[in-house]
mmCIF file of C-alpha atoms and ligand atoms in Angstrom:
data_model
loop_
_atom_site.group_PDB
_atom_site.id
_atom_site.type_symbol
_atom_site.label_atom_id
_atom_site.label_comp_id
_atom_site.label_asym_id
_atom_site.label_seq_id
_atom_site.Cartn_x
_atom_site.Cartn_y
_atom_site.Cartn_z
ATOM 1 C CA MET A 1 -9.694 -12.338 21.415
ATOM 2 C CA THR A 2 -6.384 -10.710 20.474
ATOM 3 C CA LYS A 3 -4.442 -9.565 23.548
ATOM 4 C CA ARG A 4 -4.619 -5.780 23.695
ATOM 5 C CA ILE A 5 -0.964 -4.736 23.643
ATOM 6 C CA SER A 6 0.725 -1.617 22.278
ATOM 7 C CA LEU A 7 2.649 -1.404 19.019
ATOM 8 C CA THR A 8 5.870 -1.077 21.025
ATOM 9 C CA GLN A 9 5.198 -4.255 23.021
ATOM 10 C CA TYR A 10 4.232 -6.100 19.822
ATOM 11 C CA LEU A 11 7.495 -5.101 18.124
ATOM 12 C CA VAL A 12 9.595 -5.992 21.198
ATOM 13 C CA GLU A 13 7.896 -9.413 21.422
ATOM 14 C CA GLN A 14 8.364 -9.984 17.670
ATOM 15 C CA GLN A 15 12.065 -9.163 18.086
ATOM 16 C CA ARG A 16 12.324 -11.512 21.111
ATOM 17 C CA GLU A 17 10.514 -14.383 19.335
ATOM 18 C CA HIS A 18 11.749 -13.938 15.769
ATOM 19 C CA GLY A 19 14.789 -11.732 16.146
ATOM 20 C CA HIS A 20 14.527 -9.971 12.820
ATOM 21 C CA ILE A 21 13.360 -6.546 13.909
ATOM 22 C CA PRO A 22 16.651 -4.806 14.661
ATOM 23 C CA ALA A 23 16.472 -1.670 16.802
ATOM 24 C CA GLN A 24 16.716 0.617 13.760
ATOM 25 C CA LEU A 25 13.735 -1.103 12.091
ATOM 26 C CA ARG A 26 11.702 -0.990 15.296
ATOM 27 C CA LEU A 27 12.456 2.733 15.621
ATOM 28 C CA LEU A 28 11.538 3.253 11.944
ATOM 29 C CA ILE A 29 8.149 1.565 12.359
ATOM 30 C CA GLU A 30 7.393 3.497 15.571
ATOM 31 C CA VAL A 31 8.329 6.802 13.896
ATOM 32 C CA VAL A 32 6.154 6.053 10.849
ATOM 33 C CA ALA A 33 3.274 5.068 13.151
ATOM 34 C CA ARG A 34 3.661 8.345 15.069
ATOM 35 C CA ALA A 35 3.688 10.287 11.779
ATOM 36 C CA CYS A 36 0.466 8.516 10.759
ATOM 37 C CA LYS A 37 -1.104 9.651 14.040
ATOM 38 C CA ARG A 38 -0.206 13.241 13.141
ATOM 39 C CA ILE A 39 -1.618 12.826 9.628
ATOM 40 C CA ALA A 40 -4.806 11.367 11.125
ATOM 41 C CA ILE A 41 -5.227 14.498 13.250
ATOM 42 C CA SER A 42 -4.973 16.720 10.142
ATOM 43 C CA VAL A 43 -7.282 14.458 8.124
ATOM 44 C CA ASN A 44 -9.888 14.424 10.892
ATOM 45 C CA LYS A 45 -9.870 18.252 11.185
ATOM 46 C CA GLY A 46 -11.067 18.620 7.562
ATOM 47 C CA GLU A 47 -12.451 22.086 6.888
ATOM 48 C CA LEU A 48 -11.709 23.142 10.466
ATOM 49 C CA GLY A 49 -8.006 22.672 9.827
ATOM 50 C CA ASP A 50 -8.031 24.411 6.440
ATOM 51 C CA VAL A 51 -6.513 21.242 4.952
ATOM 52 C CA LEU A 52 -9.051 20.519 2.218
ATOM 53 C CA GLY A 53 -8.824 21.384 -1.450
ATOM 54 C CA SER A 54 -5.948 21.804 -3.862
ATOM 55 C CA ALA A 55 -2.418 22.862 -2.969
ATOM 56 C CA GLY A 56 -2.190 24.586 -6.363
ATOM 57 C CA SER A 57 0.760 22.405 -7.455
ATOM 58 C CA GLU A 58 1.363 19.201 -9.419
ATOM 59 C CA ASN A 59 3.405 16.120 -8.450
ATOM 60 C CA VAL A 60 5.796 14.105 -10.586
ATOM 61 C CA GLN A 61 2.824 12.096 -11.848
ATOM 62 C CA GLY A 62 1.285 15.287 -13.262
ATOM 63 C CA GLU A 63 -1.538 15.003 -10.710
ATOM 64 C CA VAL A 64 -2.887 18.085 -8.924
ATOM 65 C CA GLN A 65 -1.677 17.901 -5.317
ATOM 66 C CA LYS A 66 -4.194 18.302 -2.514
ATOM 67 C CA LYS A 67 -3.140 20.304 0.550
ATOM 68 C CA LEU A 68 -3.200 17.082 2.579
ATOM 69 C CA ASP A 69 -0.891 15.349 0.063
ATOM 70 C CA VAL A 70 1.744 18.008 0.734
ATOM 71 C CA ILE A 71 1.126 18.125 4.518
ATOM 72 C CA SER A 72 1.337 14.321 4.823
ATOM 73 C CA ASN A 73 4.520 14.207 2.793
ATOM 74 C CA GLU A 74 6.139 16.872 4.986
ATOM 75 C CA VAL A 75 5.059 15.091 8.192
ATOM 76 C CA LEU A 76 6.715 11.844 7.059
ATOM 77 C CA ILE A 77 9.913 13.567 5.932
ATOM 78 C CA GLU A 78 10.295 15.619 9.138
ATOM 79 C CA ALA A 79 9.465 12.652 11.390
ATOM 80 C CA ASN A 80 12.037 10.353 9.798
ATOM 81 C CA GLU A 81 15.045 12.580 9.087
ATOM 82 C CA TRP A 82 16.695 12.789 12.540
ATOM 83 C CA GLY A 83 16.434 9.222 13.915
ATOM 84 C CA GLY A 84 19.544 7.697 12.354
ATOM 85 C CA HIS A 85 17.530 4.741 11.017
ATOM 86 C CA LEU A 86 17.252 5.905 7.401
ATOM 87 C CA ALA A 87 19.622 6.648 4.544
ATOM 88 C CA ALA A 88 16.948 8.188 2.317
ATOM 89 C CA MET A 89 13.245 8.388 1.479
ATOM 90 C CA ALA A 90 11.161 8.307 -1.702
ATOM 91 C CA SER A 91 7.598 9.509 -2.118
ATOM 92 C CA GLU A 92 4.882 9.629 -4.737
ATOM 93 C CA GLU A 93 4.861 13.372 -4.123
ATOM 94 C CA MET A 94 8.568 13.963 -4.818
ATOM 95 C CA ASP A 95 10.348 13.777 -8.194
ATOM 96 C CA SER A 96 13.565 12.340 -6.730
ATOM 97 C CA ILE A 97 14.749 10.731 -3.503
ATOM 98 C CA HIS A 98 15.223 12.714 -0.291
ATOM 99 C CA VAL A 99 18.633 11.893 1.217
ATOM 100 C CA VAL A 100 18.917 12.269 5.005
ATOM 101 C CA PRO A 101 20.871 15.530 5.574
ATOM 102 C CA ASN A 102 24.508 15.142 6.629
ATOM 103 C CA ARG A 103 23.751 16.780 10.013
ATOM 104 C CA TYR A 104 22.004 13.525 10.956
ATOM 105 C CA PRO A 105 23.517 10.000 11.137
ATOM 106 C CA GLN A 106 22.662 7.806 8.132
ATOM 107 C CA GLY A 107 20.936 4.488 8.817
ATOM 108 C CA GLU A 108 20.684 1.222 6.878
ATOM 109 C CA PHE A 109 17.042 1.494 5.771
ATOM 110 C CA LEU A 110 15.206 3.154 2.896
ATOM 111 C CA LEU A 111 11.615 4.333 3.368
ATOM 112 C CA LEU A 112 9.169 4.720 0.476
ATOM 113 C CA PHE A 113 5.629 6.020 0.789
ATOM 114 C CA ASP A 114 2.488 7.270 -0.802
ATOM 115 C CA PRO A 115 1.798 9.820 1.926
ATOM 116 C CA LEU A 116 -1.889 10.150 1.216
ATOM 117 C CA ASP A 117 -3.433 7.572 -1.110
ATOM 118 C CA GLY A 118 -6.912 8.193 -2.472
ATOM 119 C CA SER A 119 -6.638 11.983 -2.570
ATOM 120 C CA SER A 120 -9.734 12.312 -4.748
ATOM 121 C CA ASN A 121 -11.698 11.206 -1.676
ATOM 122 C CA ILE A 122 -10.308 13.788 0.767
ATOM 123 C CA ASP A 123 -12.870 16.520 0.091
ATOM 124 C CA VAL A 124 -15.812 14.086 0.102
ATOM 125 C CA ASN A 125 -14.967 12.529 3.475
ATOM 126 C CA VAL A 126 -14.302 9.000 2.219
ATOM 127 C CA SER A 127 -11.536 6.779 3.686
ATOM 128 C CA ILE A 128 -7.978 7.563 2.556
ATOM 129 C CA GLY A 129 -4.612 6.315 3.769
ATOM 130 C CA THR A 130 -0.833 6.292 3.955
ATOM 131 C CA ILE A 131 1.099 3.408 2.349
ATOM 132 C CA PHE A 132 4.719 2.667 3.326
ATOM 133 C CA SER A 133 7.464 0.262 2.279
ATOM 134 C CA VAL A 134 10.843 -0.410 3.933
ATOM 135 C CA LEU A 135 13.933 -1.657 2.087
ATOM 136 C CA ARG A 136 17.475 -2.273 3.299
ATOM 137 C CA LYS A 137 20.242 -0.253 1.697
ATOM 138 C CA VAL A 138 22.086 -3.179 0.121
ATOM 139 C CA ASN A 139 25.251 -1.524 -1.091
ATOM 140 C CA ASN A 140 27.578 -0.558 1.749
ATOM 141 C CA GLN A 141 29.228 2.308 -0.089
ATOM 142 C CA ARG A 142 28.860 5.667 1.629
ATOM 143 C CA GLY A 143 26.025 7.706 0.157
ATOM 144 C CA VAL A 144 22.755 6.683 -1.447
ATOM 145 C CA SER A 145 21.216 7.070 -4.881
ATOM 146 C CA GLU A 146 17.954 6.306 -6.666
ATOM 147 C CA GLU A 147 19.412 2.956 -7.783
ATOM 148 C CA ASP A 148 19.413 1.798 -4.152
ATOM 149 C CA PHE A 149 15.614 1.951 -4.228
ATOM 150 C CA LEU A 150 15.262 -0.186 -7.364
ATOM 151 C CA GLN A 151 14.804 -3.503 -5.531
ATOM 152 C CA PRO A 152 12.106 -6.142 -6.128
ATOM 153 C CA GLY A 153 9.267 -6.099 -3.592
ATOM 154 C CA LYS A 154 10.327 -9.493 -2.223
ATOM 155 C CA GLN A 155 13.290 -7.705 -0.609
ATOM 156 C CA GLN A 156 11.134 -5.495 1.603
ATOM 157 C CA ALA A 157 11.980 -5.593 5.330
ATOM 158 C CA ALA A 158 8.545 -4.286 6.330
ATOM 159 C CA ALA A 159 5.451 -2.730 4.762
ATOM 160 C CA GLY A 160 2.005 -1.550 5.659
ATOM 161 C CA TYR A 161 -0.556 1.179 5.543
ATOM 162 C CA CYS A 162 -2.648 3.380 7.773
ATOM 163 C CA ILE A 163 -6.311 3.830 6.851
ATOM 164 C CA TYR A 164 -8.028 7.033 7.998
ATOM 165 C CA GLY A 165 -11.619 5.820 8.103
ATOM 166 C CA PRO A 166 -14.339 5.333 10.739
ATOM 167 C CA GLN A 167 -11.449 3.872 12.723
ATOM 168 C CA THR A 168 -7.822 4.841 12.237
ATOM 169 C CA THR A 169 -6.042 1.522 11.725
ATOM 170 C CA LEU A 170 -2.384 0.711 11.147
ATOM 171 C CA VAL A 171 -1.766 -2.536 9.233
ATOM 172 C CA LEU A 172 1.777 -3.915 9.367
ATOM 173 C CA THR A 173 3.905 -6.838 8.264
ATOM 174 C CA VAL A 174 7.583 -7.459 9.036
ATOM 175 C CA GLY A 175 7.464 -10.793 7.214
ATOM 176 C CA ASP A 176 5.764 -12.829 9.948
ATOM 177 C CA GLY A 177 2.094 -12.423 9.109
ATOM 178 C CA VAL A 178 -0.086 -9.317 9.256
ATOM 179 C CA ALA A 179 -1.120 -7.407 12.384
ATOM 180 C CA MET A 180 -3.657 -4.597 12.778
ATOM 181 C CA PHE A 181 -3.493 -1.787 15.361
ATOM 182 C CA THR A 182 -6.411 0.523 16.093
ATOM 183 C CA LEU A 183 -5.696 4.071 17.266
ATOM 184 C CA ASP A 184 -7.007 4.638 20.794
ATOM 185 C CA ARG A 185 -7.698 8.352 20.554
ATOM 186 C CA GLU A 186 -8.108 8.859 24.297
ATOM 187 C CA MET A 187 -4.691 7.362 25.010
ATOM 188 C CA GLY A 188 -3.125 8.416 21.689
ATOM 189 C CA SER A 189 -1.697 4.909 21.320
ATOM 190 C CA TRP A 190 -1.829 2.108 18.752
ATOM 191 C CA VAL A 191 -3.490 -0.998 20.241
ATOM 192 C CA LEU A 192 -3.109 -4.478 18.706
ATOM 193 C CA THR A 193 -6.610 -5.516 17.605
ATOM 194 C CA GLN A 194 -5.863 -8.338 15.172
ATOM 195 C CA GLU A 195 -2.908 -10.549 14.271
ATOM 196 C CA ASN A 196 -2.268 -13.393 11.808
ATOM 197 C CA VAL A 197 -4.799 -11.841 9.428
ATOM 198 C CA GLN A 198 -5.889 -14.353 6.748
ATOM 199 C CA ILE A 199 -7.621 -13.487 3.443
ATOM 200 C CA PRO A 200 -10.298 -16.087 2.486
ATOM 201 C CA GLU A 201 -9.074 -18.014 -0.598
ATOM 202 C CA ASP A 202 -12.421 -17.573 -2.387
ATOM 203 C CA THR A 203 -14.705 -14.587 -2.763
ATOM 204 C CA LYS A 204 -17.872 -13.254 -4.356
ATOM 205 C CA GLU A 205 -16.736 -9.620 -4.375
ATOM 206 C CA PHE A 206 -14.646 -7.813 -6.984
ATOM 207 C CA ALA A 207 -13.254 -4.281 -6.972
ATOM 208 C CA ILE A 208 -12.508 -2.555 -10.274
ATOM 209 C CA ASN A 209 -13.332 0.796 -11.903
ATOM 210 C CA MET A 210 -16.052 -0.437 -14.292
ATOM 211 C CA SER A 211 -16.040 2.837 -16.252
ATOM 212 C CA ASN A 212 -12.833 1.616 -17.909
ATOM 213 C CA MET A 213 -14.408 -1.632 -19.198
ATOM 214 C CA ARG A 214 -14.167 -0.756 -22.899
ATOM 215 C CA HIS A 215 -10.400 -0.246 -22.500
ATOM 216 C CA TRP A 216 -9.550 -3.576 -20.822
ATOM 217 C CA ASP A 217 -7.551 -6.450 -22.245
ATOM 218 C CA ALA A 218 -9.457 -9.648 -23.101
ATOM 219 C CA PRO A 219 -8.546 -11.713 -19.958
ATOM 220 C CA VAL A 220 -9.813 -8.996 -17.609
ATOM 221 C CA LYS A 221 -12.981 -8.509 -19.654
ATOM 222 C CA ARG A 222 -13.578 -12.289 -19.659
ATOM 223 C CA TYR A 223 -13.178 -12.492 -15.865
ATOM 224 C CA ILE A 224 -15.532 -9.574 -15.145
ATOM 225 C CA ASP A 225 -18.111 -10.725 -17.732
ATOM 226 C CA GLU A 226 -18.208 -14.119 -15.984
ATOM 227 C CA CYS A 227 -18.682 -12.438 -12.591
ATOM 228 C CA LEU A 228 -21.510 -10.299 -14.030
ATOM 229 C CA ALA A 229 -23.168 -13.418 -15.531
ATOM 230 C CA GLY A 230 -23.738 -14.591 -11.947
ATOM 231 C CA LYS A 231 -25.505 -17.839 -10.991
ATOM 232 C CA GLU A 232 -26.634 -18.539 -14.553
ATOM 233 C CA GLY A 233 -23.113 -18.009 -15.913
ATOM 234 C CA PRO A 234 -19.912 -20.135 -15.894
ATOM 235 C CA ARG A 235 -19.112 -19.183 -12.290
ATOM 236 C CA GLY A 236 -22.427 -20.532 -10.982
ATOM 237 C CA LYS A 237 -22.637 -17.818 -8.308
ATOM 238 C CA ASP A 238 -23.594 -14.156 -8.036
ATOM 239 C CA PHE A 239 -20.898 -11.552 -7.365
ATOM 240 C CA ASN A 240 -20.974 -8.188 -5.605
ATOM 241 C CA MET A 241 -18.914 -5.133 -6.625
ATOM 242 C CA ARG A 242 -17.158 -2.466 -4.590
ATOM 243 C CA TRP A 243 -14.928 0.420 -5.763
ATOM 244 C CA VAL A 244 -13.854 3.037 -3.192
ATOM 245 C CA ALA A 245 -11.133 4.603 -5.395
ATOM 246 C CA SER A 246 -8.821 4.499 -2.371
ATOM 247 C CA MET A 247 -6.541 1.481 -2.696
ATOM 248 C CA VAL A 248 -6.047 1.377 1.084
ATOM 249 C CA ALA A 249 -9.820 1.110 1.640
ATOM 250 C CA ASP A 250 -10.309 -1.595 -0.997
ATOM 251 C CA VAL A 251 -7.308 -3.591 0.256
ATOM 252 C CA HIS A 252 -8.436 -3.241 3.886
ATOM 253 C CA ARG A 253 -11.858 -4.659 2.977
ATOM 254 C CA ILE A 254 -10.145 -7.582 1.210
ATOM 255 C CA LEU A 255 -7.905 -8.270 4.237
ATOM 256 C CA THR A 256 -11.005 -8.185 6.420
ATOM 257 C CA ARG A 257 -13.483 -10.293 4.350
ATOM 258 C CA GLY A 258 -11.794 -11.372 1.106
ATOM 259 C CA GLY A 259 -12.215 -10.104 -2.452
ATOM 260 C CA ILE A 260 -10.241 -9.301 -5.566
ATOM 261 C CA PHE A 261 -8.891 -5.824 -6.440
ATOM 262 C CA MET A 262 -7.923 -5.011 -10.006
ATOM 263 C CA TYR A 263 -6.372 -1.963 -11.621
ATOM 264 C CA PRO A 264 -5.254 -3.603 -14.887
ATOM 265 C CA TRP A 265 -3.394 -2.327 -17.919
ATOM 266 C CA ASP A 266 -5.740 -0.761 -20.443
ATOM 267 C CA LYS A 267 -5.422 0.484 -23.974
ATOM 268 C CA ARG A 268 -5.905 4.193 -23.178
ATOM 269 C CA ASP A 269 -2.146 4.510 -22.760
ATOM 270 C CA PRO A 270 -0.640 1.256 -24.133
ATOM 271 C CA ASP A 271 2.937 2.104 -23.106
ATOM 272 C CA LYS A 272 1.897 2.561 -19.484
ATOM 273 C CA PRO A 273 1.805 -0.831 -17.657
ATOM 274 C CA GLY A 274 -0.938 0.434 -15.334
ATOM 275 C CA LYS A 275 -2.054 3.344 -13.163
ATOM 276 C CA LEU A 276 -0.681 2.240 -9.788
ATOM 277 C CA ARG A 277 2.925 2.675 -8.728
ATOM 278 C CA LEU A 278 5.119 -0.363 -8.212
ATOM 279 C CA LEU A 279 7.495 0.766 -5.465
ATOM 280 C CA TYR A 280 5.174 2.538 -3.015
ATOM 281 C CA GLU A 281 1.707 1.138 -3.766
ATOM 282 C CA ALA A 282 1.824 -2.332 -5.363
ATOM 283 C CA ASN A 283 4.890 -3.686 -3.541
ATOM 284 C CA PRO A 284 3.891 -2.715 0.037
ATOM 285 C CA MET A 285 0.282 -3.778 -0.505
ATOM 286 C CA GLY A 286 1.597 -6.911 -2.191
ATOM 287 C CA PHE A 287 3.768 -7.793 0.818
ATOM 288 C CA VAL A 288 0.814 -7.356 3.181
ATOM 289 C CA VAL A 289 -1.606 -9.327 0.973
ATOM 290 C CA GLU A 290 0.832 -12.221 0.441
ATOM 291 C CA GLN A 291 1.620 -12.339 4.161
ATOM 292 C CA ALA A 292 -2.144 -12.671 4.729
ATOM 293 C CA GLY A 293 -2.320 -15.667 2.359
ATOM 294 C CA GLY A 294 -3.453 -13.747 -0.723
ATOM 295 C CA MET A 295 -1.949 -13.571 -4.226
ATOM 296 C CA VAL A 296 -0.577 -10.526 -6.066
ATOM 297 C CA SER A 297 0.022 -10.509 -9.828
ATOM 298 C CA ASN A 298 0.345 -8.093 -12.715
ATOM 299 C CA GLY A 299 -1.530 -10.673 -14.780
ATOM 300 C CA ARG A 300 1.632 -12.374 -15.981
ATOM 301 C CA GLN A 301 3.971 -12.592 -12.975
ATOM 302 C CA ARG A 302 4.201 -12.159 -9.213
ATOM 303 C CA ILE A 303 4.481 -8.400 -8.664
ATOM 304 C CA MET A 304 7.070 -8.753 -5.891
ATOM 305 C CA ASP A 305 9.437 -10.481 -8.354
ATOM 306 C CA ILE A 306 9.458 -7.496 -10.735
ATOM 307 C CA GLN A 307 12.871 -5.804 -10.983
ATOM 308 C CA PRO A 308 12.085 -2.036 -11.013
ATOM 309 C CA THR A 309 13.842 0.139 -13.590
ATOM 310 C CA LYS A 310 12.683 3.554 -12.359
ATOM 311 C CA LEU A 311 11.477 5.119 -9.112
ATOM 312 C CA HIS A 312 7.939 5.984 -10.235
ATOM 313 C CA GLU A 313 7.400 2.872 -12.336
ATOM 314 C CA ARG A 314 3.782 1.844 -12.765
ATOM 315 C CA VAL A 315 2.286 -1.639 -12.812
ATOM 316 C CA SER A 316 -0.946 -3.484 -13.513
ATOM 317 C CA VAL A 317 -2.339 -4.802 -10.187
ATOM 318 C CA ILE A 318 -4.512 -7.872 -9.510
ATOM 319 C CA LEU A 319 -4.546 -8.848 -5.826
ATOM 320 C CA GLY A 320 -6.600 -10.549 -3.136
ATOM 321 C CA SER A 321 -8.254 -13.941 -2.606
ATOM 322 C CA LYS A 322 -5.794 -16.493 -3.932
ATOM 323 C CA ASN A 323 -8.144 -18.611 -6.054
ATOM 324 C CA GLU A 324 -9.681 -15.606 -7.829
ATOM 325 C CA VAL A 325 -6.335 -13.953 -8.593
ATOM 326 C CA GLN A 326 -5.030 -17.298 -9.868
ATOM 327 C CA ARG A 327 -8.038 -17.523 -12.207
ATOM 328 C CA VAL A 328 -7.333 -14.070 -13.702
ATOM 329 C CA HIS A 329 -3.632 -14.951 -13.925
ATOM 330 C CA ASP A 330 -4.521 -18.184 -15.798
ATOM 331 C CA TYR A 331 -6.782 -16.271 -18.228
ATOM 332 C CA HIS A 332 -3.778 -14.101 -19.102
ATOM 333 C CA GLN A 333 -1.765 -17.225 -19.959
ATOM 334 C CA ASP A 334 -4.534 -18.416 -22.313
ATOM 335 C CA VAL A 335 -4.068 -15.500 -24.758
HETATM 336 P P1 P6P B 1 -9.606 5.802 -10.363
HETATM 337 C C1 P6P B 1 -5.977 6.779 -5.882
HETATM 338 O O1 P6P B 1 -5.735 7.889 -6.713
HETATM 339 C C2 P6P B 1 -5.413 5.560 -6.590
HETATM 340 O O2 P6P B 1 -4.045 5.721 -6.787
HETATM 341 C C3 P6P B 1 -5.714 4.305 -5.789
HETATM 342 O O3 P6P B 1 -5.728 4.530 -4.432
HETATM 343 C C4 P6P B 1 -7.087 3.897 -6.302
HETATM 344 O O4 P6P B 1 -7.308 2.495 -6.223
HETATM 345 C C5 P6P B 1 -7.058 4.361 -7.763
HETATM 346 O O5 P6P B 1 -6.073 5.392 -7.858
HETATM 347 C C6 P6P B 1 -8.399 4.923 -8.193
HETATM 348 O O6 P6P B 1 -8.303 5.231 -9.569
HETATM 349 O O7 P6P B 1 -9.146 5.805 -11.805
HETATM 350 O O8 P6P B 1 -10.739 4.833 -10.103
HETATM 351 O O9 P6P B 1 -9.873 7.169 -9.787
#
């Protein structure tokens, strides 16, 4: 049974034992966690809080923004501006970076987030979440630019997500394994409920949007066809399928019981590497999944080795149980 301690105590003990959570990073994580609590309150209000439906605007991705997309983005910006731990922020919902105003001290960290992932599920009351990634500002020159954010995922200082589901759960890694904190609503505090999370190396469960099957590349089609062939097929076992259409929900299931999640490149838009975003979806989820013993690939290379070239860069994502991801990765080498 995991000892029931608070997020603060967990971070202080991590700092004492491993000494790589400087005060600014600890403050950053606590501020993000508090912002997620505020987002959870808005999410849980639903219709009562007049937060459902469209905001009547589009984001840089050309996607219609939901009211909660905009609210969540504002909560994270306002929560993180004043603390002195950040130099700048980047969000799926903003075209360019948000530099901490000069009236506040500038910190050494950069925060990236998808403030509300899975927006198509908001109005139908299905789990959604916030995904965040923390980088260090590597160049010591005064000021900050978009180029400072273009770092491979392996350079992240911390990453995680908050899933707003039947429970509200914060999942975090600072590079020493994965811990989960459940929101105690009576106390309003995050309570450690699991640590050293490990993803089973094998699975019988895959997550992919099957409606795109006719658009997939051959290696992905081969892998899924073999899963569908079941016991009588080359895999010699039956598979189950899940697709929530909220990456946080699908990844949380995989962290909890194993599985493979795939949003691969497809030929609908050949110049687009994939649907999901590298810097604030694939990299933070990749850090968490790898820290839990899983594997994360774009089919041809480790995602966290990719050198980004633009802030909203997209990527093909295959992640989860190590042996299954390795199989898909190998199929891509065979073509
Ligand atoms: P589709 C949500 O919009 C998201 O970015 C991920 O959270 C999710 O895995 C994917 O897109 C769902 O995409 O095409 O199935 O709606």
